[in-house]
PDB file of C-alpha atoms in Angstrom:
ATOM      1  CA  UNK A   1      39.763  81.661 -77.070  1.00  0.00           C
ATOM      2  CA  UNK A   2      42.786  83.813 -78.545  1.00  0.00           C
ATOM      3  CA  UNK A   3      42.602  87.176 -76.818  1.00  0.00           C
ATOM      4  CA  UNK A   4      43.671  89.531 -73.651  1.00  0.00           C
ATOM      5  CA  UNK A   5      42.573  88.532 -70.445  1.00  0.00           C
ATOM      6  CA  UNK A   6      42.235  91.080 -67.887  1.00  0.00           C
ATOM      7  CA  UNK A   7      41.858  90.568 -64.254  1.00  0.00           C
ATOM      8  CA  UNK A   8      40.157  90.707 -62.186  1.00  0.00           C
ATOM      9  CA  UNK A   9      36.921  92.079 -63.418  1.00  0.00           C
ATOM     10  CA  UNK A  10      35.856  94.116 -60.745  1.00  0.00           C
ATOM     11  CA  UNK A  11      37.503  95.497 -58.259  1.00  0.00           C
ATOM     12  CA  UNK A  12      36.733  98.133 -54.921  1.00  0.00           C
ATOM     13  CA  UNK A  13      39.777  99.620 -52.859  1.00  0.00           C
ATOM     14  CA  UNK A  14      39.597 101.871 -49.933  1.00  0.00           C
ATOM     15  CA  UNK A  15      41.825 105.190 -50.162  1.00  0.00           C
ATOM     16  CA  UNK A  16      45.501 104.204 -49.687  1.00  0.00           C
ATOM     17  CA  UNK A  17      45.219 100.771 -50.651  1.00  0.00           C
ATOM     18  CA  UNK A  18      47.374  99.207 -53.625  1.00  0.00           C
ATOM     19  CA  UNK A  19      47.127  96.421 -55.443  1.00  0.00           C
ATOM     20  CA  UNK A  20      47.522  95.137 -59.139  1.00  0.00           C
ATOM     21  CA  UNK A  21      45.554  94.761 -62.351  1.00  0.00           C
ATOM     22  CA  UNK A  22      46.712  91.764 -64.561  1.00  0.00           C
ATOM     23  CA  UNK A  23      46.968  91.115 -68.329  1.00  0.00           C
ATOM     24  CA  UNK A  24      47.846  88.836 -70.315  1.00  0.00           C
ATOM     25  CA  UNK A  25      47.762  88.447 -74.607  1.00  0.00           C
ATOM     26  CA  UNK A  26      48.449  84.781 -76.363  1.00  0.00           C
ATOM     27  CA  UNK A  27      48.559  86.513 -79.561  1.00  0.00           C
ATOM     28  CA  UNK A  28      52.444  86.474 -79.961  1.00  0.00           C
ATOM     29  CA  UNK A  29      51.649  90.547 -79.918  1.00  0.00           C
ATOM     30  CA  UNK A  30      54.709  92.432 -79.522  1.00  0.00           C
ATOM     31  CA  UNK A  31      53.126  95.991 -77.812  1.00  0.00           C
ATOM     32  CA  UNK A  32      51.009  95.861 -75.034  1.00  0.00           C
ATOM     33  CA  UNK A  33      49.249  99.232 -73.228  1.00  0.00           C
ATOM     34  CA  UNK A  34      46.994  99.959 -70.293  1.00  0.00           C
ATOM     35  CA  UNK A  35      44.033 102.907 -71.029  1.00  0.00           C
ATOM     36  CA  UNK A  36      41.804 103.869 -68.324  1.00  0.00           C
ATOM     37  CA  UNK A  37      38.007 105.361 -70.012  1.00  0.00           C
ATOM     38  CA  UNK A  38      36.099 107.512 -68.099  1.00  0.00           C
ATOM     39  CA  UNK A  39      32.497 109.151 -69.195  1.00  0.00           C
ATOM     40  CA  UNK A  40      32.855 112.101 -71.903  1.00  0.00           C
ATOM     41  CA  UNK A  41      36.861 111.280 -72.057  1.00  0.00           C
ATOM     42  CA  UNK A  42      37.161 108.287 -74.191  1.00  0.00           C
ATOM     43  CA  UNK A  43      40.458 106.156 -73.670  1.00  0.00           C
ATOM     44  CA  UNK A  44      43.570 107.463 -72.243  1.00  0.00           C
ATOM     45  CA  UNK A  45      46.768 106.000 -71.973  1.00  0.00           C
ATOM     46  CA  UNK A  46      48.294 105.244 -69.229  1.00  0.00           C
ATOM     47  CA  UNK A  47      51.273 103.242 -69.994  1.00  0.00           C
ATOM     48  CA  UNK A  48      52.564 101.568 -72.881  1.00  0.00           C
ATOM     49  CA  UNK A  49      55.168  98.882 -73.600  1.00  0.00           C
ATOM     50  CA  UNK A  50      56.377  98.671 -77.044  1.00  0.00           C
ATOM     51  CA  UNK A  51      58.386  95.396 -76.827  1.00  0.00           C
ATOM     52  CA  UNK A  52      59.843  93.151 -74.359  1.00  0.00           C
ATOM     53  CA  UNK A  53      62.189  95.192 -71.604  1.00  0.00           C
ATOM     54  CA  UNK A  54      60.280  98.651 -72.365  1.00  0.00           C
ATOM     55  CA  UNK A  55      57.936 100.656 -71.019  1.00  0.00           C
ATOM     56  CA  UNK A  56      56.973 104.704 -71.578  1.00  0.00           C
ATOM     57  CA  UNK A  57      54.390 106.972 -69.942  1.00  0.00           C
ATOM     58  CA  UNK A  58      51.404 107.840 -71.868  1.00  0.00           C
ATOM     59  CA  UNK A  59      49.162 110.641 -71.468  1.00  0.00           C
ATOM     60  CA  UNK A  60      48.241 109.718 -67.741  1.00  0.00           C
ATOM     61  CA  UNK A  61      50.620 108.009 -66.038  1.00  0.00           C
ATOM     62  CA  UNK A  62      51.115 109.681 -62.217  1.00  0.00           C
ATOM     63  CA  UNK A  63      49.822 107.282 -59.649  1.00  0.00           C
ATOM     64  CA  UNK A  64      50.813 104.195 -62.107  1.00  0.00           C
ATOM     65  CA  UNK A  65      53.546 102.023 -62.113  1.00  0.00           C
ATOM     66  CA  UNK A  66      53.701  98.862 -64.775  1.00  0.00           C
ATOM     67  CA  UNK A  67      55.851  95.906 -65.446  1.00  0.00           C
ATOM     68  CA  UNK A  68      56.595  93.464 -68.364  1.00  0.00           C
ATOM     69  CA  UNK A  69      56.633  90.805 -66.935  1.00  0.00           C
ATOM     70  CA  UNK A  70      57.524  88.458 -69.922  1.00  0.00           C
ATOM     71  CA  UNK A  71      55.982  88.689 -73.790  1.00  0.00           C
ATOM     72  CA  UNK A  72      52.636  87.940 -72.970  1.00  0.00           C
ATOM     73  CA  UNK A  73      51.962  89.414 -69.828  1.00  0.00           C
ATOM     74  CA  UNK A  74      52.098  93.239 -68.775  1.00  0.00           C
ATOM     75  CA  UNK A  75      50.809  94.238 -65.046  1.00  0.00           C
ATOM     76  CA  UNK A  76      49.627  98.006 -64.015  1.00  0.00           C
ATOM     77  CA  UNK A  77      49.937  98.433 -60.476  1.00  0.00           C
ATOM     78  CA  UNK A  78      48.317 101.188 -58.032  1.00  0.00           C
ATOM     79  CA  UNK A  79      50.707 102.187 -54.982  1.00  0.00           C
ATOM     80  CA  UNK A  80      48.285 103.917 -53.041  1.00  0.00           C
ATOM     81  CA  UNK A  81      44.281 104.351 -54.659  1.00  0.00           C
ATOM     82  CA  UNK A  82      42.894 107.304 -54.807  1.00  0.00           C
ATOM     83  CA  UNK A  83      39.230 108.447 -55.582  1.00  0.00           C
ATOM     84  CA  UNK A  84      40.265 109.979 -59.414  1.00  0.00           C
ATOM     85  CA  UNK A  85      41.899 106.312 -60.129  1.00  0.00           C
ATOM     86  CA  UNK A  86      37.874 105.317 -60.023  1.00  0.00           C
ATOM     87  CA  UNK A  87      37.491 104.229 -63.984  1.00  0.00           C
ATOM     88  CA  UNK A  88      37.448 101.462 -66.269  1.00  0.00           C
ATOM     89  CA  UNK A  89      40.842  99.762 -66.740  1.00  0.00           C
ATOM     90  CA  UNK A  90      41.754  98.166 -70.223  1.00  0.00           C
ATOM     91  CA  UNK A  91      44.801  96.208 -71.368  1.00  0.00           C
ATOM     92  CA  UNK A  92      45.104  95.544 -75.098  1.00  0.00           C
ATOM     93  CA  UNK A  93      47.810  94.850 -76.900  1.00  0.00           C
ATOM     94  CA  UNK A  94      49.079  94.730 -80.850  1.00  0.00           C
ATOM     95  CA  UNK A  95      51.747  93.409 -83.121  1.00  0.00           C
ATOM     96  CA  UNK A  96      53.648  96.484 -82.633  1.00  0.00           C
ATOM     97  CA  UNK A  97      53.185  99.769 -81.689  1.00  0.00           C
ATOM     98  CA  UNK A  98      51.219 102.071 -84.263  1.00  0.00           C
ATOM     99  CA  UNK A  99      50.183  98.693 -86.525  1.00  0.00           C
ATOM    100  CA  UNK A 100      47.633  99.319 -88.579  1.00  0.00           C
ATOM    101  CA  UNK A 101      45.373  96.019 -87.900  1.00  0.00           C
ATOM    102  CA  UNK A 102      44.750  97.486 -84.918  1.00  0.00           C
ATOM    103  CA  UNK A 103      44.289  96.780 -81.238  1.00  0.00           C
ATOM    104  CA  UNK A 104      43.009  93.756 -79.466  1.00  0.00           C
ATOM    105  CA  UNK A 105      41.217  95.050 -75.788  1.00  0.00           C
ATOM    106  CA  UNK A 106      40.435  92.960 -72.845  1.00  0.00           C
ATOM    107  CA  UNK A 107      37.191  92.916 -71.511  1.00  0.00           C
ATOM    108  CA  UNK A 108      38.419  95.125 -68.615  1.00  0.00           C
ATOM    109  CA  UNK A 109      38.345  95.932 -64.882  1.00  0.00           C
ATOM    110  CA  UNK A 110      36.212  98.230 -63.322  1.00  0.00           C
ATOM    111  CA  UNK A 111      37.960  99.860 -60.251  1.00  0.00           C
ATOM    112  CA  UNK A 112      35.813 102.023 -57.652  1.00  0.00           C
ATOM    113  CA  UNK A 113      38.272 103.618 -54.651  1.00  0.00           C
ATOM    114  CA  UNK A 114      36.133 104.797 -51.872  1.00  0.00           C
TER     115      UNK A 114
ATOM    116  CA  UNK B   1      42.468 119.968 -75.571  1.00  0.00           C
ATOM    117  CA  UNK B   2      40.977 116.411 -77.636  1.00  0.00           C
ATOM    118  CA  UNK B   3      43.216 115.426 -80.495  1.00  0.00           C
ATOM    119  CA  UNK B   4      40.523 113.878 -81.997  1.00  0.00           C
ATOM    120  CA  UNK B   5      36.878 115.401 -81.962  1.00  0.00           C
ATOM    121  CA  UNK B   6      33.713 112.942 -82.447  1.00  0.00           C
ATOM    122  CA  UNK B   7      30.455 114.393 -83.242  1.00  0.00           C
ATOM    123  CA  UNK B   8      27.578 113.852 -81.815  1.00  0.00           C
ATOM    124  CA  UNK B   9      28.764 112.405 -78.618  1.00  0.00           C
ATOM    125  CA  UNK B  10      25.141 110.889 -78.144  1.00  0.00           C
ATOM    126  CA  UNK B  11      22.721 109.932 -81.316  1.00  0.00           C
ATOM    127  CA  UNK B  12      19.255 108.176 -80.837  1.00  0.00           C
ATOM    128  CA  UNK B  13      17.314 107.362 -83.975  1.00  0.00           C
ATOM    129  CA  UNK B  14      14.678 104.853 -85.226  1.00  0.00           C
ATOM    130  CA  UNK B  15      15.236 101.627 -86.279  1.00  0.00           C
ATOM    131  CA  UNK B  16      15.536 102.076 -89.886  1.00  0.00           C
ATOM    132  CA  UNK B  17      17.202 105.630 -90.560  1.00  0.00           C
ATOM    133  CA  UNK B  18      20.874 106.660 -91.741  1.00  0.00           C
ATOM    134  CA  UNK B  19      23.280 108.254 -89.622  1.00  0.00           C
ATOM    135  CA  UNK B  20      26.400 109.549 -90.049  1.00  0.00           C
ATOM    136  CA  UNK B  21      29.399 109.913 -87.101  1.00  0.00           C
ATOM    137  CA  UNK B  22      32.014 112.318 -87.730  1.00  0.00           C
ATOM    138  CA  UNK B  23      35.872 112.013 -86.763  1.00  0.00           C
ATOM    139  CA  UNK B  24      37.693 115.412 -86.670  1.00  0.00           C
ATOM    140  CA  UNK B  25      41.601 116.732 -86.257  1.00  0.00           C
ATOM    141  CA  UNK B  26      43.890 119.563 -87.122  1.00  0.00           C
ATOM    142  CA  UNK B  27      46.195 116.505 -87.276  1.00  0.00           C
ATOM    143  CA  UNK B  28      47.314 114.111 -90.254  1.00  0.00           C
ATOM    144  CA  UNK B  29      47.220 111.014 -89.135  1.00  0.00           C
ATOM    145  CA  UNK B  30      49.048 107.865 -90.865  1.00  0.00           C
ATOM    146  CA  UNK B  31      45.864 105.906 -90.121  1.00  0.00           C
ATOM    147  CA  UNK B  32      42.943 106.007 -89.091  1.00  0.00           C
ATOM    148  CA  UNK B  33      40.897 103.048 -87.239  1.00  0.00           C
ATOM    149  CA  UNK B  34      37.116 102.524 -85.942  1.00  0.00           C
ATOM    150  CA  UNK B  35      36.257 100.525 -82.830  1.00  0.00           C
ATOM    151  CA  UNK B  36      32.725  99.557 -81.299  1.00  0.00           C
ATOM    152  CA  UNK B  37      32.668  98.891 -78.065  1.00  0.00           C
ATOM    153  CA  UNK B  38      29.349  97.093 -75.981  1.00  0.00           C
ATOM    154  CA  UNK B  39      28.269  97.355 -72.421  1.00  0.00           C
ATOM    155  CA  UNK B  40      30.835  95.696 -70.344  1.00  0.00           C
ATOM    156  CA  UNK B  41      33.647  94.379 -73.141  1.00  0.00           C
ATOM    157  CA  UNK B  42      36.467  95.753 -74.664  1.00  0.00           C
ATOM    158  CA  UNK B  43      36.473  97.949 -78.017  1.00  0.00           C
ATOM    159  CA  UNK B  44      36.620  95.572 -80.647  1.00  0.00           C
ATOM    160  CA  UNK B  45      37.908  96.779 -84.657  1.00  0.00           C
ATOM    161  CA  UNK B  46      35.832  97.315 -87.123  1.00  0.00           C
ATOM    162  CA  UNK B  47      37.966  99.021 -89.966  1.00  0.00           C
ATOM    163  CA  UNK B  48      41.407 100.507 -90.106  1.00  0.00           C
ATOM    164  CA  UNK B  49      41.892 103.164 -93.456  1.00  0.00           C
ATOM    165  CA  UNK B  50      45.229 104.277 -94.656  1.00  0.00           C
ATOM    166  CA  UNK B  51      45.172 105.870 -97.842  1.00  0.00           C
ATOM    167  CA  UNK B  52      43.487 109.742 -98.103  1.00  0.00           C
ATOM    168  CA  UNK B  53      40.476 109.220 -99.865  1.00  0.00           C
ATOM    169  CA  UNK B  54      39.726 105.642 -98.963  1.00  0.00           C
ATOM    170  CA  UNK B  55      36.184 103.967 -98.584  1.00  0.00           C
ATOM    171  CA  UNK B  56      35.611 100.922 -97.052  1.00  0.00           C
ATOM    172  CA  UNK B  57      32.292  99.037 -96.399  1.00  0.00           C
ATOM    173  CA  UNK B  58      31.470  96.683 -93.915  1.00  0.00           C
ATOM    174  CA  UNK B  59      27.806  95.211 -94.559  1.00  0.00           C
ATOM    175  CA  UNK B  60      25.484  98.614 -93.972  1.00  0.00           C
ATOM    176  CA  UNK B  61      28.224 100.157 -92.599  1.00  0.00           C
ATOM    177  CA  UNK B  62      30.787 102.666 -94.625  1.00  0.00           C
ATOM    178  CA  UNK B  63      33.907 104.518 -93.527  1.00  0.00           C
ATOM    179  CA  UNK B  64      35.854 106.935 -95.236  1.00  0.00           C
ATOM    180  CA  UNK B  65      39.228 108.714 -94.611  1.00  0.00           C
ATOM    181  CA  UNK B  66      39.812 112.696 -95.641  1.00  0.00           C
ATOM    182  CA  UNK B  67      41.558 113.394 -98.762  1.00  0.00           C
ATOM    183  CA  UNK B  68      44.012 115.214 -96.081  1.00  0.00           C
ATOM    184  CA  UNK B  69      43.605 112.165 -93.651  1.00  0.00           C
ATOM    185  CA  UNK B  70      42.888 114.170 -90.857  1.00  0.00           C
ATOM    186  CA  UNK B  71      39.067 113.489 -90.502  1.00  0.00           C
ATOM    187  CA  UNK B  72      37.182 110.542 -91.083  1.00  0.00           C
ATOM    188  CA  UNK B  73      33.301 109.766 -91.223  1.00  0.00           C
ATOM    189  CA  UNK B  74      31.231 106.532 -90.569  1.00  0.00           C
ATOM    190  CA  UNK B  75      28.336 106.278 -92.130  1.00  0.00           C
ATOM    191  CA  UNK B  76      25.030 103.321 -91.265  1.00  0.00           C
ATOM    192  CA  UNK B  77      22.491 102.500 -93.635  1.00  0.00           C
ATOM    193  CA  UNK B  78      19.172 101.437 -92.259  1.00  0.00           C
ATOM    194  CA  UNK B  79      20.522 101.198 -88.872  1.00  0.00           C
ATOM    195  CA  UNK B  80      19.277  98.346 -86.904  1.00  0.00           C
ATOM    196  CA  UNK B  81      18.856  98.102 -83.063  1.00  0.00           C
ATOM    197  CA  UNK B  82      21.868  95.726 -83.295  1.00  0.00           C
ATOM    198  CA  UNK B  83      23.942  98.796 -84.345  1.00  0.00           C
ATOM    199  CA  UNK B  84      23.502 100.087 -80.484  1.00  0.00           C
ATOM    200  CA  UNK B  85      27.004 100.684 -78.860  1.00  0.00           C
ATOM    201  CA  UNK B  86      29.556 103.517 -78.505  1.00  0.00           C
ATOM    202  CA  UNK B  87      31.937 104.012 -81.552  1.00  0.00           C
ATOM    203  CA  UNK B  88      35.248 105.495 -81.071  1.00  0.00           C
ATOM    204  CA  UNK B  89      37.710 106.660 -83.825  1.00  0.00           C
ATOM    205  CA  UNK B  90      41.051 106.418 -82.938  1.00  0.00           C
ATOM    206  CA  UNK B  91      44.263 107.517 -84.659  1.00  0.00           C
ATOM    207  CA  UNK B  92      47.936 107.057 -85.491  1.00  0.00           C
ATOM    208  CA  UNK B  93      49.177 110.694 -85.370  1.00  0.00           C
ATOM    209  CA  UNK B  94      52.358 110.884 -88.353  1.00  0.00           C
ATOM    210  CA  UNK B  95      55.652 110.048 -85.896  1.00  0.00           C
ATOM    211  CA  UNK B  96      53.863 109.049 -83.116  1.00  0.00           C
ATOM    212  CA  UNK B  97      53.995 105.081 -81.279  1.00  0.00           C
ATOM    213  CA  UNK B  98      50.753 104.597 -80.003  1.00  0.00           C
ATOM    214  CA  UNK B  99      46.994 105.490 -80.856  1.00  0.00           C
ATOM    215  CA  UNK B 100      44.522 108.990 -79.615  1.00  0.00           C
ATOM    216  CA  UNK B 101      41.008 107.966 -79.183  1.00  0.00           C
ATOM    217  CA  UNK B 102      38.431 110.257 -79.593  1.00  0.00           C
ATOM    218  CA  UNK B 103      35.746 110.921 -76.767  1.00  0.00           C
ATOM    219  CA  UNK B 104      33.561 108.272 -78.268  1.00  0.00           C
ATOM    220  CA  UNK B 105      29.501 108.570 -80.138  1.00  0.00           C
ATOM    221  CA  UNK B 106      27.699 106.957 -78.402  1.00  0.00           C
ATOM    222  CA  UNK B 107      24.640 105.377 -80.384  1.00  0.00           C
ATOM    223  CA  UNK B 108      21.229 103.837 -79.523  1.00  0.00           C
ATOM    224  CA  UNK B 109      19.137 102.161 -82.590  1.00  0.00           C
ATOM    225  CA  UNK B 110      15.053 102.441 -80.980  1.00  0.00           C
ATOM    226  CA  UNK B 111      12.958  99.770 -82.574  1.00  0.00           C
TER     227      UNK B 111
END
């Protein structure tokens, strides 16, 4: 099925550990962005990438780091886990950034550090 | 500070009833879009509204944008326990590249 596929679904780090979250769209979508959602806060962006070869900061991007890899794939990687990165990770990308038919999420990764 | 204000947060009601969700900012927003999102997935689009003023309907369920296109309102007919799920509003603020999501309602339908 067309869509974003996030992995991998779950996910439980110790303190200090890193590792990466993968994503990747077969939509032909142009913008990708990770959001992490946490209870009460709804979703916050972390990082965006509005084409191919870019990336910006969103509202919550200290302890992040993301590449693009290619078109259709966009990773978010954590250097060293902490307990406040414990959340709900979602990728989702669009035909470009701001377009008005919206977003398409992954299912997303759920990330305890402990 | 929340760009975007959602009221209630939480809303439980009988099978049956209307309800109405509210979507609130001292910004004007180009668009405006509504998402539902269930246990474990991804929020998935329901509606996207443009034009201050607009309605749009979607079986038992309407949206409308302000006149000044800073708020927006969802409203559910006869709400069925199918309607359970958190809805989020989430907009394109004028100038700005990527989308603020309010906190999220999130609604349970009790047969």
């Amino acid at each position: 099925n067309a869509g974003v596929t996030q992995t991998p679904k779950f996910q439980v780090l110790k303190t200090g550990q890193s590792m990466t979250l993968q994503c990747a769209q077969d939509m032909n979508h142009n913008s990708m962005y990770w959001y992490r959602q946490d209870p009460g806060m709804g979703l916050r962006l972390i990082y965006y990438s509005a084409s191919e070869g870019t990336t910006d900061k969103g509202e919550v991007p200290n302890g992040y780091n993301v590449s693009r890899l290619n078109k259709r794939e966009f990773s978010l990687r954590l250097e060293s886990a902490a307990p406040s990165q414990t959340s709900v990770y979602f990728c989702a990308s669009s035909r470009s950034r701001g377009d008005t038919y919206g977003y398409t999420f992954g299912s997303g990764t759920r990330l305890t550090v402990v | 500070t929340q760009l975007l204000e959602q009221s209630p947060q939480f809303l439980s009601i009988q099978e049956g009833e209307n309800l109405t969700v509210y979507c609130n900012s001292s910004s004007v927003f180009s668009s405006l879009q509504w998402y539902r999102q269930e246990p474990g997935e991804g929020p998935v689009l329901l509606v996207t509204v443009v034009t201050g003023g607009e309605v749009k309907k979607l079986k038992r369920l309407t949206f409308q944008f302000g006149d000044a296109r800073k708020d927006s309102s969802l409203h559910i007919t006869a709400a069925q326990p199918g309607d359970t799920g958190l809805y989020l509003c989430a907009g394109l603020i004028q100038g700005a590249q990527t989308l603020v999501f309010g906190q999220g309602t999130r609604l349970t339908i009790n047969p």
